[in-house]
Short mmCIF file of C-alpha atoms and ligand atoms in Angstrom, two decimals:
data_model
loop_
_atom_site.label_atom_id
_atom_site.label_comp_id
_atom_site.label_asym_id
_atom_site.label_seq_id
_atom_site.Cartn_x
_atom_site.Cartn_y
_atom_site.Cartn_z
CA MET A 1106 105.68 48.46 60.99
CA ILE A 1107 108.26 51.11 60.13
CA VAL A 1108 109.52 50.92 56.55
CA ILE A 1109 112.76 52.66 55.58
CA ASP A 1110 114.18 52.90 52.09
CA GLY A 1111 117.86 53.59 52.48
CA PRO A 1112 120.40 54.90 52.33
CA ALA A 1113 119.20 58.30 53.50
CA SER A 1114 120.82 61.69 53.57
CA LEU A 1115 119.62 63.90 56.40
CA SER A 1116 119.86 67.63 56.94
CA GLY A 1117 118.25 70.27 59.09
CA GLU A 1118 117.40 71.01 62.71
CA ILE A 1119 115.54 69.00 65.34
CA THR A 1120 114.14 70.18 68.64
CA VAL A 1121 114.83 67.38 71.10
CA GLN A 1122 111.84 66.06 73.08
CA GLY A 1123 111.46 66.21 76.85
CA ALA A 1124 113.11 63.32 78.69
CA LYS A 1125 111.04 60.16 79.15
CA ASN A 1126 113.14 59.06 82.11
CA SER A 1127 112.56 62.38 83.83
CA THR A 1128 108.85 62.59 83.02
CA LEU A 1129 107.93 59.28 84.66
CA PRO A 1130 109.33 60.02 88.15
CA LEU A 1131 107.97 63.58 87.92
CA LEU A 1132 104.49 62.16 87.30
CA ALA A 1133 104.97 59.94 90.36
CA ALA A 1134 106.01 63.06 92.31
CA ALA A 1135 102.65 64.58 91.42
CA VAL A 1136 100.98 61.98 93.66
CA LEU A 1137 102.89 63.50 96.57
CA CYS A 1138 102.50 67.19 95.77
CA ARG A 1139 99.09 68.49 96.77
CA GLY A 1140 97.07 70.76 94.46
CA GLU A 1141 98.12 71.56 90.90
CA ASN A 1142 101.29 70.15 89.30
CA ILE A 1143 102.15 71.70 85.93
CA PHE A 1144 104.76 70.15 83.63
CA HIS A 1145 105.96 71.77 80.41
CA ASN A 1146 107.87 70.05 77.57
CA CYS A 1147 106.17 66.73 78.32
CA PRO A 1148 106.78 64.22 75.49
CA HIS A 1149 103.89 62.34 73.81
CA LEU A 1150 104.83 58.73 74.54
CA SER A 1151 102.94 55.55 75.32
CA ASP A 1152 104.89 55.23 78.62
CA VAL A 1153 103.61 58.68 79.60
CA ASP A 1154 100.06 57.55 78.72
CA THR A 1155 100.56 54.52 80.98
CA ALA A 1156 101.72 56.78 83.83
CA LEU A 1157 98.71 59.07 83.29
CA GLY A 1158 96.51 55.95 83.44
CA ILE A 1159 98.01 55.16 86.86
CA LEU A 1160 97.47 58.73 88.09
CA THR A 1161 93.85 58.74 86.89
CA HIS A 1162 93.23 55.39 88.55
CA LEU A 1163 94.66 56.75 91.81
CA GLY A 1164 92.09 59.55 91.67
CA CYS A 1165 94.21 62.40 90.25
CA CYS A 1166 92.78 64.59 87.53
CA CYS A 1167 95.06 64.88 84.47
CA SER A 1168 94.72 67.19 81.49
CA GLN A 1169 97.10 67.54 78.57
CA LYS A 1170 97.44 70.27 75.98
CA ASP A 1171 100.33 70.18 73.50
CA GLY A 1172 103.41 69.62 75.66
CA ASP A 1173 101.77 70.90 78.85
CA LEU A 1174 100.42 68.57 81.45
CA VAL A 1175 98.34 69.59 84.46
CA ILE A 1176 97.78 67.11 87.29
CA ARG A 1177 95.49 67.91 90.20
CA SER A 1178 96.73 65.68 92.94
CA ASP A 1179 93.86 64.32 94.99
CA PRO A 1180 94.53 60.59 95.25
CA THR A 1181 91.83 58.40 96.79
CA GLN A 1182 93.29 54.97 95.94
CA SER A 1183 96.45 53.22 97.08
CA GLU A 1184 96.23 50.21 94.80
CA ILE A 1185 97.65 50.09 91.26
CA PRO A 1186 95.99 47.29 89.28
CA PRO A 1187 98.20 44.66 87.56
CA GLN A 1188 97.35 45.73 84.00
CA LEU A 1189 98.72 49.23 84.72
CA MET A 1190 101.79 47.96 86.60
CA HIS A 1191 102.60 45.52 83.81
CA GLY A 1192 102.50 48.29 81.20
CA MET A 1193 106.03 49.40 82.05
CA ARG A 1194 108.78 48.65 84.49
CA SER A 1195 109.13 52.27 85.63
CA SER A 1196 105.66 52.07 87.21
CA ILE A 1197 107.62 50.90 90.30
CA VAL A 1198 108.56 54.56 90.89
CA PHE A 1199 104.94 55.17 91.98
CA LEU A 1200 105.53 52.91 94.99
CA GLY A 1201 107.44 55.43 97.13
CA ALA A 1202 105.10 58.30 96.28
CA VAL A 1203 101.84 56.40 96.90
CA LEU A 1204 103.20 54.95 100.14
CA ALA A 1205 104.25 58.37 101.42
CA ARG A 1206 100.97 60.07 100.49
CA MET A 1207 98.47 57.31 101.35
CA GLY A 1208 100.24 55.39 104.12
CA GLU A 1209 100.13 52.22 102.02
CA ALA A 1210 100.61 51.00 98.45
CA LYS A 1211 99.39 47.81 96.82
CA ILE A 1212 101.09 46.86 93.58
CA CYS A 1213 102.07 43.86 91.50
CA PHE A 1214 105.61 43.36 90.27
CA PRO A 1215 106.21 45.69 87.31
CA GLY A 1216 106.43 44.60 83.68
CA GLY A 1217 108.94 45.46 80.98
CA CYS A 1218 111.56 42.80 81.77
CA GLU A 1219 112.96 42.51 78.27
CA LEU A 1220 116.46 43.49 79.47
CA GLY A 1221 116.88 40.38 81.60
CA PRO A 1222 115.94 40.06 85.27
CA ARG A 1223 115.21 43.48 86.73
CA PRO A 1224 114.70 42.94 90.45
CA ILE A 1225 113.32 45.55 92.85
CA ASP A 1226 115.10 44.32 95.98
CA LEU A 1227 116.95 47.64 96.46
CA HIS A 1228 113.66 49.58 96.29
CA LEU A 1229 111.99 47.34 98.87
CA SER A 1230 114.85 47.09 101.37
CA ALA A 1231 115.25 50.89 101.28
CA LEU A 1232 111.54 51.42 101.99
CA GLU A 1233 111.82 48.95 104.87
CA LYS A 1234 114.68 51.03 106.29
CA LEU A 1235 112.33 54.01 106.22
CA GLY A 1236 109.91 52.00 108.36
CA ALA A 1237 107.61 50.42 105.77
CA VAL A 1238 106.34 46.88 106.19
CA VAL A 1239 106.44 44.86 102.97
CA GLN A 1240 104.26 41.80 102.43
CA GLU A 1241 104.36 39.71 99.29
CA SER A 1242 101.73 37.34 98.06
CA ARG A 1243 101.32 35.80 94.59
CA GLY A 1244 103.42 38.39 92.77
CA CYS A 1245 101.68 41.31 94.47
CA LEU A 1246 103.03 43.54 97.20
CA THR A 1247 101.38 45.37 100.04
CA VAL A 1248 103.64 48.04 101.50
CA GLN A 1249 102.36 49.82 104.59
CA ALA A 1250 103.46 52.61 106.88
CA PRO A 1251 100.29 53.54 108.74
CA HIS A 1252 102.17 55.77 111.19
CA GLY A 1253 104.32 57.41 108.54
CA LEU A 1254 107.92 56.89 107.46
CA SER A 1255 111.07 57.90 109.34
CA GLY A 1256 114.38 59.11 107.94
CA ALA A 1257 117.22 56.57 107.75
CA TYR A 1258 120.73 56.02 106.44
CA ILE A 1259 120.50 53.99 103.22
CA ALA A 1260 123.63 52.67 101.52
CA LEU A 1261 122.81 51.34 98.04
CA SER A 1262 124.93 48.38 96.91
CA PHE A 1263 124.49 49.65 93.31
CA PRO A 1264 123.52 53.21 92.30
CA SER A 1265 120.10 52.20 90.96
CA VAL A 1266 118.27 55.07 89.25
CA GLY A 1267 114.77 53.85 90.11
CA ALA A 1268 115.65 52.98 93.73
CA THR A 1269 117.24 56.41 94.28
CA GLU A 1270 114.09 58.08 92.89
CA ASN A 1271 111.78 55.92 95.02
CA ILE A 1272 113.75 56.71 98.18
CA MET A 1273 113.71 60.45 97.41
CA LEU A 1274 109.95 60.35 96.89
CA ALA A 1275 109.29 58.34 100.04
CA ALA A 1276 111.72 60.31 102.23
CA CYS A 1277 110.55 63.82 101.30
CA THR A 1278 107.72 63.76 103.83
CA ALA A 1279 109.27 61.27 106.27
CA GLN A 1280 110.06 62.37 109.82
CA GLY A 1281 113.69 63.36 110.15
CA THR A 1282 116.64 63.10 107.81
CA THR A 1283 117.42 60.44 105.19
CA VAL A 1284 120.88 59.96 103.72
CA ILE A 1285 121.35 57.96 100.51
CA SER A 1286 124.92 56.92 99.92
CA ASN A 1287 126.04 55.52 96.56
CA ALA A 1288 122.99 57.27 95.07
CA ALA A 1289 122.52 57.31 91.29
CA ARG A 1290 123.92 60.52 89.78
CA GLU A 1291 121.92 60.58 86.53
CA PRO A 1292 120.69 64.05 85.47
CA GLU A 1293 117.09 62.82 85.77
CA ILE A 1294 117.67 62.49 89.55
CA ALA A 1295 118.62 66.16 89.75
CA ASP A 1296 115.56 67.09 87.65
CA LEU A 1297 113.26 65.24 90.05
CA ALA A 1298 114.93 66.85 93.09
CA ALA A 1299 114.62 70.31 91.52
CA TYR A 1300 110.85 69.81 91.20
CA LEU A 1301 110.39 68.33 94.66
CA ASN A 1302 112.35 71.23 96.18
CA ARG A 1303 110.19 73.71 94.28
CA CYS A 1304 107.19 72.00 95.89
CA GLY A 1305 108.64 72.54 99.38
CA GLY A 1306 111.00 69.55 99.66
CA ARG A 1307 114.47 69.80 101.19
CA ILE A 1308 116.76 67.61 99.12
CA TYR A 1309 120.47 68.36 98.99
CA GLY A 1310 123.16 66.83 96.79
CA ALA A 1311 120.96 65.30 94.05
CA GLY A 1312 123.21 64.54 91.08
CA GLU A 1313 126.01 63.53 93.45
CA GLY A 1314 126.75 60.23 95.16
CA CYS A 1315 125.39 61.30 98.56
CA ILE A 1316 121.88 62.76 98.80
CA ILE A 1317 120.49 64.22 102.03
CA ILE A 1318 116.75 64.64 102.45
CA ASP A 1319 115.27 66.57 105.37
CA GLY A 1320 111.65 65.49 105.71
CA VAL A 1321 108.97 68.19 105.53
CA GLU A 1322 105.32 68.00 106.59
CA LYS A 1323 103.82 68.30 103.12
CA LEU A 1324 104.56 69.22 99.52
CA THR A 1325 102.48 71.53 97.36
CA GLY A 1326 102.36 71.25 93.55
CA SER A 1327 104.36 73.68 91.43
CA GLU A 1328 105.46 74.23 87.80
CA HIS A 1329 108.41 72.64 85.98
CA ARG A 1330 109.95 72.35 82.52
CA ILE A 1331 111.08 68.77 81.89
CA MET A 1332 114.77 68.45 80.93
CA PRO A 1333 115.73 67.45 77.35
CA ASP A 1334 116.01 63.74 76.51
CA ARG A 1335 119.73 62.92 76.23
CA ILE A 1336 119.03 59.45 74.77
CA ALA A 1337 116.71 60.78 72.05
CA ALA A 1338 119.45 63.34 71.29
CA VAL A 1339 122.16 60.69 70.94
CA THR A 1340 119.83 58.64 68.72
CA TYR A 1341 119.54 61.54 66.25
CA MET A 1342 123.32 62.03 66.42
CA ALA A 1343 123.81 58.36 65.52
CA ALA A 1344 121.35 58.78 62.63
CA ALA A 1345 123.45 61.69 61.34
CA ALA A 1346 126.69 59.72 61.83
CA VAL A 1347 125.68 56.61 59.86
CA THR A 1348 124.25 58.63 56.97
CA GLY A 1349 127.24 60.99 56.62
CA SER A 1350 124.91 63.91 57.39
CA SER A 1351 125.03 67.21 59.18
CA LEU A 1352 122.33 67.92 61.78
CA THR A 1353 121.69 70.53 64.42
CA LEU A 1354 119.96 69.50 67.63
CA LEU A 1355 118.12 72.26 69.49
CA ASP A 1356 117.16 72.24 73.17
CA VAL A 1357 119.86 69.89 74.40
CA ASP A 1358 121.73 70.09 77.68
CA ASN A 1359 125.30 69.74 76.49
CA GLY A 1360 126.54 68.96 80.00
CA HIS A 1361 124.44 65.76 79.88
CA MET A 1362 125.76 64.88 76.41
CA MET A 1363 129.47 64.90 77.36
CA PRO A 1364 129.71 61.23 78.48
CA MET A 1365 128.36 60.18 75.05
CA LEU A 1366 130.54 62.26 72.72
CA ALA A 1367 133.74 60.14 72.61
CA PRO A 1368 132.48 57.48 70.13
CA PHE A 1369 131.35 60.19 67.72
CA GLU A 1370 134.77 61.82 67.76
CA GLU A 1371 136.55 58.46 67.48
CA SER A 1372 134.46 57.51 64.46
CA GLY A 1373 135.43 60.73 62.68
CA CYS A 1374 132.41 62.98 63.32
CA MET A 1375 132.82 66.64 64.17
CA VAL A 1376 130.66 67.58 67.15
CA ARG A 1377 130.17 71.20 68.14
CA PRO A 1378 128.20 71.87 71.33
CA HIS A 1379 127.09 75.50 71.55
CA GLY A 1380 124.82 76.85 74.28
CA HIS A 1381 121.67 74.73 74.21
CA SER A 1382 122.31 73.32 70.74
CA LEU A 1383 124.69 70.80 69.26
CA ASN A 1384 125.85 70.39 65.68
CA ILE A 1385 127.18 67.15 64.27
CA MET A 1386 128.95 66.78 60.92
CA ALA A 1387 129.68 63.21 59.89
CA PRO A 1388 132.31 62.03 57.38
CA PRO A 1389 131.23 59.92 54.35
CA HIS A 1390 132.72 56.79 56.00
CA LEU A 1391 132.87 56.17 59.74
CA ARG A 1392 135.78 54.66 61.62
CA ALA A 1393 135.32 52.15 64.48
CA VAL A 1394 134.05 53.56 67.79
CA LYS A 1395 136.77 51.53 69.55
CA HIS A 1396 135.70 50.78 73.11
CA ILE A 1397 132.34 51.35 74.85
CA ARG A 1398 131.84 50.34 78.49
CA THR A 1399 128.41 51.11 79.89
CA MET A 1400 128.50 52.51 83.42
CA PRO A 1401 126.28 54.49 85.78
CA TYR A 1402 126.36 58.27 85.10
CA PRO A 1403 128.72 60.02 84.43
CA GLY A 1404 129.85 56.89 82.58
CA PHE A 1405 128.58 55.89 79.16
CA PRO A 1406 124.81 55.16 79.45
CA THR A 1407 123.47 51.69 78.72
CA ASP A 1408 120.50 53.25 76.91
CA ALA A 1409 122.85 54.72 74.28
CA GLN A 1410 124.78 51.47 73.68
CA PRO A 1411 122.42 50.02 71.00
CA VAL A 1412 122.42 53.08 68.70
CA ILE A 1413 126.20 53.36 68.97
CA MET A 1414 126.45 49.69 67.98
CA SER A 1415 124.62 50.56 64.74
CA MET A 1416 127.36 53.11 64.07
CA ALA A 1417 130.09 50.57 64.90
CA ALA A 1418 128.45 48.11 62.48
CA VAL A 1419 129.46 50.38 59.59
CA GLY A 1420 132.64 51.87 61.10
CA GLU A 1421 135.91 50.71 59.56
CA GLY A 1422 137.76 48.46 62.01
CA THR A 1423 136.92 46.65 65.25
CA SER A 1424 134.83 48.04 68.11
CA ILE A 1425 134.44 46.41 71.51
CA PHE A 1426 131.38 46.85 73.72
CA VAL A 1427 131.11 45.84 77.38
CA GLU A 1428 127.56 46.02 78.81
CA ASN A 1429 127.86 46.37 82.58
CA ILE A 1430 124.33 47.46 83.56
CA PHE A 1431 121.86 44.92 82.13
CA GLU A 1432 122.34 41.21 81.56
CA ASN A 1433 120.40 40.92 78.34
CA ARG A 1434 120.97 44.06 76.36
CA TYR A 1435 122.23 42.81 73.00
CA SER A 1436 118.97 41.84 71.26
CA HIS A 1437 119.70 44.50 68.63
CA ALA A 1438 123.00 42.74 67.79
CA GLU A 1439 121.17 39.68 66.50
CA GLU A 1440 118.83 41.86 64.41
CA LEU A 1441 121.73 43.95 63.06
CA CYS A 1442 123.38 40.70 61.92
CA ARG A 1443 120.29 40.04 59.78
CA MET A 1444 121.18 43.27 58.02
CA GLY A 1445 124.74 42.09 57.34
CA ALA A 1446 126.51 43.35 60.48
CA ARG A 1447 129.40 41.27 61.83
CA ILE A 1448 128.94 41.05 65.60
CA LYS A 1449 130.14 38.35 67.99
CA LEU A 1450 128.70 38.12 71.50
CA GLU A 1451 130.38 36.58 74.53
CA GLY A 1452 128.51 37.31 77.77
CA LYS A 1453 128.67 41.01 78.46
CA VAL A 1454 131.10 41.64 75.58
CA ALA A 1455 130.25 42.33 71.94
CA VAL A 1456 132.91 42.53 69.23
CA VAL A 1457 131.83 44.42 66.13
CA GLU A 1458 133.79 44.21 62.87
CA GLY A 1459 132.65 47.12 60.72
CA VAL A 1460 131.33 46.30 57.23
CA PRO A 1461 131.24 48.75 54.29
CA ALA A 1462 127.40 48.73 54.17
CA LEU A 1463 124.35 47.10 55.77
CA GLN A 1464 121.54 45.59 53.69
CA GLY A 1465 117.87 46.32 54.35
CA ALA A 1466 115.97 43.36 55.85
CA PRO A 1467 112.86 42.50 57.88
CA VAL A 1468 113.85 42.95 61.54
CA GLN A 1469 112.12 43.12 64.89
CA ALA A 1470 112.37 45.76 67.61
CA ARG A 1471 112.58 43.60 70.73
CA ASP A 1472 112.81 46.48 73.16
CA LEU A 1473 112.81 50.27 73.04
CA ARG A 1474 116.48 50.98 72.34
CA CYS A 1475 116.80 47.92 70.12
CA GLY A 1476 114.10 49.58 68.00
CA ALA A 1477 116.06 52.85 67.91
CA ALA A 1478 119.22 51.00 66.84
CA LEU A 1479 117.33 49.32 63.99
CA VAL A 1480 115.91 52.62 62.77
CA VAL A 1481 119.44 54.08 62.75
CA ALA A 1482 120.73 51.01 60.88
CA GLY A 1483 117.84 51.14 58.41
CA LEU A 1484 118.70 54.75 57.54
CA CYS A 1485 122.14 53.75 56.23
CA ALA A 1486 121.27 50.29 54.85
CA GLN A 1487 120.98 49.63 51.12
CA GLY A 1488 117.37 48.94 50.18
CA ARG A 1489 114.28 48.36 52.29
CA THR A 1490 114.25 47.72 56.05
CA GLN A 1491 110.96 46.66 57.65
CA ILE A 1492 110.87 47.01 61.43
CA THR A 1493 108.14 45.29 63.42
CA GLY A 1494 107.57 45.65 67.18
CA THR A 1495 107.21 49.41 66.82
CA ARG A 1496 105.10 49.63 69.97
CA HIS A 1497 108.41 49.52 71.84
CA ILE A 1498 109.65 52.56 69.92
CA ARG A 1499 106.49 54.54 70.75
CA ARG A 1500 107.29 54.03 74.45
CA GLY A 1501 110.22 56.39 74.23
CA TYR A 1502 110.38 58.39 70.98
CA GLU A 1503 108.00 61.21 70.12
CA HIS A 1504 107.15 61.49 66.40
CA LEU A 1505 110.35 59.61 65.43
CA VAL A 1506 109.16 58.67 61.93
CA GLN A 1507 107.84 62.15 61.11
CA THR A 1508 110.97 63.83 62.47
CA LEU A 1509 113.28 61.68 60.32
CA ALA A 1510 111.03 62.11 57.27
CA ASP A 1511 111.19 65.90 57.76
CA LEU A 1512 115.00 65.64 57.78
CA GLY A 1513 114.94 63.88 54.39
CA ALA A 1514 114.68 60.14 55.16
CA ARG A 1515 112.38 57.89 53.13
CA ILE A 1516 110.65 56.42 56.15
CA GLN A 1517 107.01 55.67 56.88
CA GLU A 1518 104.87 53.85 59.36
CA VAL A 1519 102.47 51.37 57.76
CA SER A 1520 99.92 48.99 59.23
CA ARG A 1521 100.46 45.38 58.20
C1 UD1 B 2468 116.62 53.47 84.63
C2 UD1 B 2468 116.13 53.97 83.29
C3 UD1 B 2468 116.60 53.05 82.18
C4 UD1 B 2468 118.11 52.91 82.25
C5 UD1 B 2468 118.56 52.48 83.64
C6 UD1 B 2468 120.08 52.45 83.82
C7 UD1 B 2468 114.05 55.06 83.83
C8 UD1 B 2468 112.57 55.09 83.70
N1 UD1 B 2468 114.69 54.02 83.29
O1 UD1 B 2468 116.04 52.18 84.81
O2 UD1 B 2468 116.22 53.63 80.94
O3 UD1 B 2468 118.51 51.93 81.32
O4 UD1 B 2468 118.05 53.39 84.63
O5 UD1 B 2468 120.61 53.70 83.55
O6 UD1 B 2468 114.64 55.99 84.35
N2 UD1 B 2468 118.86 46.50 90.13
C9 UD1 B 2468 118.79 45.53 91.11
N3 UD1 B 2468 117.89 45.68 92.12
C10 UD1 B 2468 117.06 46.76 92.21
C11 UD1 B 2468 117.13 47.75 91.20
C12 UD1 B 2468 118.05 47.60 90.17
O7 UD1 B 2468 119.53 44.56 91.07
O8 UD1 B 2468 116.26 46.84 93.17
C13 UD1 B 2468 119.81 46.34 89.00
C14 UD1 B 2468 119.07 46.15 87.67
O9 UD1 B 2468 118.70 44.81 87.48
C15 UD1 B 2468 120.11 46.61 86.67
C16 UD1 B 2468 120.83 47.73 87.43
O10 UD1 B 2468 120.55 47.53 88.81
O11 UD1 B 2468 121.01 45.58 86.39
C17 UD1 B 2468 120.42 49.12 86.99
O12 UD1 B 2468 119.07 49.32 87.25
P1 UD1 B 2468 118.44 50.73 87.60
O13 UD1 B 2468 119.50 51.79 87.69
O14 UD1 B 2468 117.56 50.54 88.78
O15 UD1 B 2468 117.57 51.01 86.32
P2 UD1 B 2468 116.07 51.47 86.23
O16 UD1 B 2468 115.80 52.51 87.28
O17 UD1 B 2468 115.19 50.29 86.14
#
């Protein structure tokens, strides 16, 4: 349980962790890239531990020292057992890599469905276009391509991040050229392509809506520094905003932060991006954040919606949220209401009437970003906030409690 005694006043500098959503596909890429794969700036997260568990099970040798991760890619297995698949939804990104390297992959449907139904139909139909044969039985899948995969034209009906990554991984060593149209444009896609290209891949256009992949015979492991985590960065910005604080974030990619800056400016914060750092100065009282519509990149990211809702909860006036990516992504709203927030939900819309202050309360992190939103809310609430379900938070935030304590918050992690 995380216990916060608020309200807090924060000050200082934070070095932002490496991106979780970049690390997981990069670890899947290691299955494909023969020899040694070296990743720097790798965050310590339980999702990363789950991915390392999958790699070890597949027969790869993983060693970790500080933020450096070395993976010797020598897979002997093509099956990922259910307990590892169920650990996190992103384990699905191993499918394309294992299939391409081993000629087959056996997996169960992934876990982590707390954001509503999260189907994998786009992943599977794309792999079929590349020549894979998919068989399903009792919630488990066998995907085979004994004679290899062949390049194809794949038009995604929605720019799914995970499907785009899976196609890139599977198509890298396919025969011929693959074209992905309506590809996801998230920065993590470009980070994955940069690594695969360094390993000998030929991927063009990653980060844009059309990606072209010329298949190569094999990939050989290389070295890569994982990009900064834009969602961890925006979480710390929200923490500064609700507490009227000034913080400096180090090691951010300000290009990636741009789609998330509008609500900070609208609520009265002063944001100064400079090189690889970003400074935020918040006013004593926030204004409403007005209108947030989550969209695929370069739109406003769904992962940042919960922490911005914590800001809106104490911003003067009315803020409207429209969640367009996931069906069930307002669990934090219900918990924020326990702390005195005034939020009305109607399908994909949330209307937030700002209140002068939140009150500390026992609340539950129901998913990763819900947990982050509750920590942000707890920092500005009057009195004690007790957050359970912290295992979700450990999936995506490295040393969150210690980092906030170092910035001046009265926050601790206690066992119940
Ligand atoms: C990734 C991120 C997650 C982020 C999300 C959207 C990782 C590890 N996770 O998740 O943090 O919230 O992008 O930016 O990078 N869909 C289908 N069929 C499919 C695949 C997806 O209908 O085969 C739907 C999903 O149900 C969802 C939407 O497409 O409604 C977006 O999903 P997707 O972009 O695939 O997200 P993830 O890759 O799972």
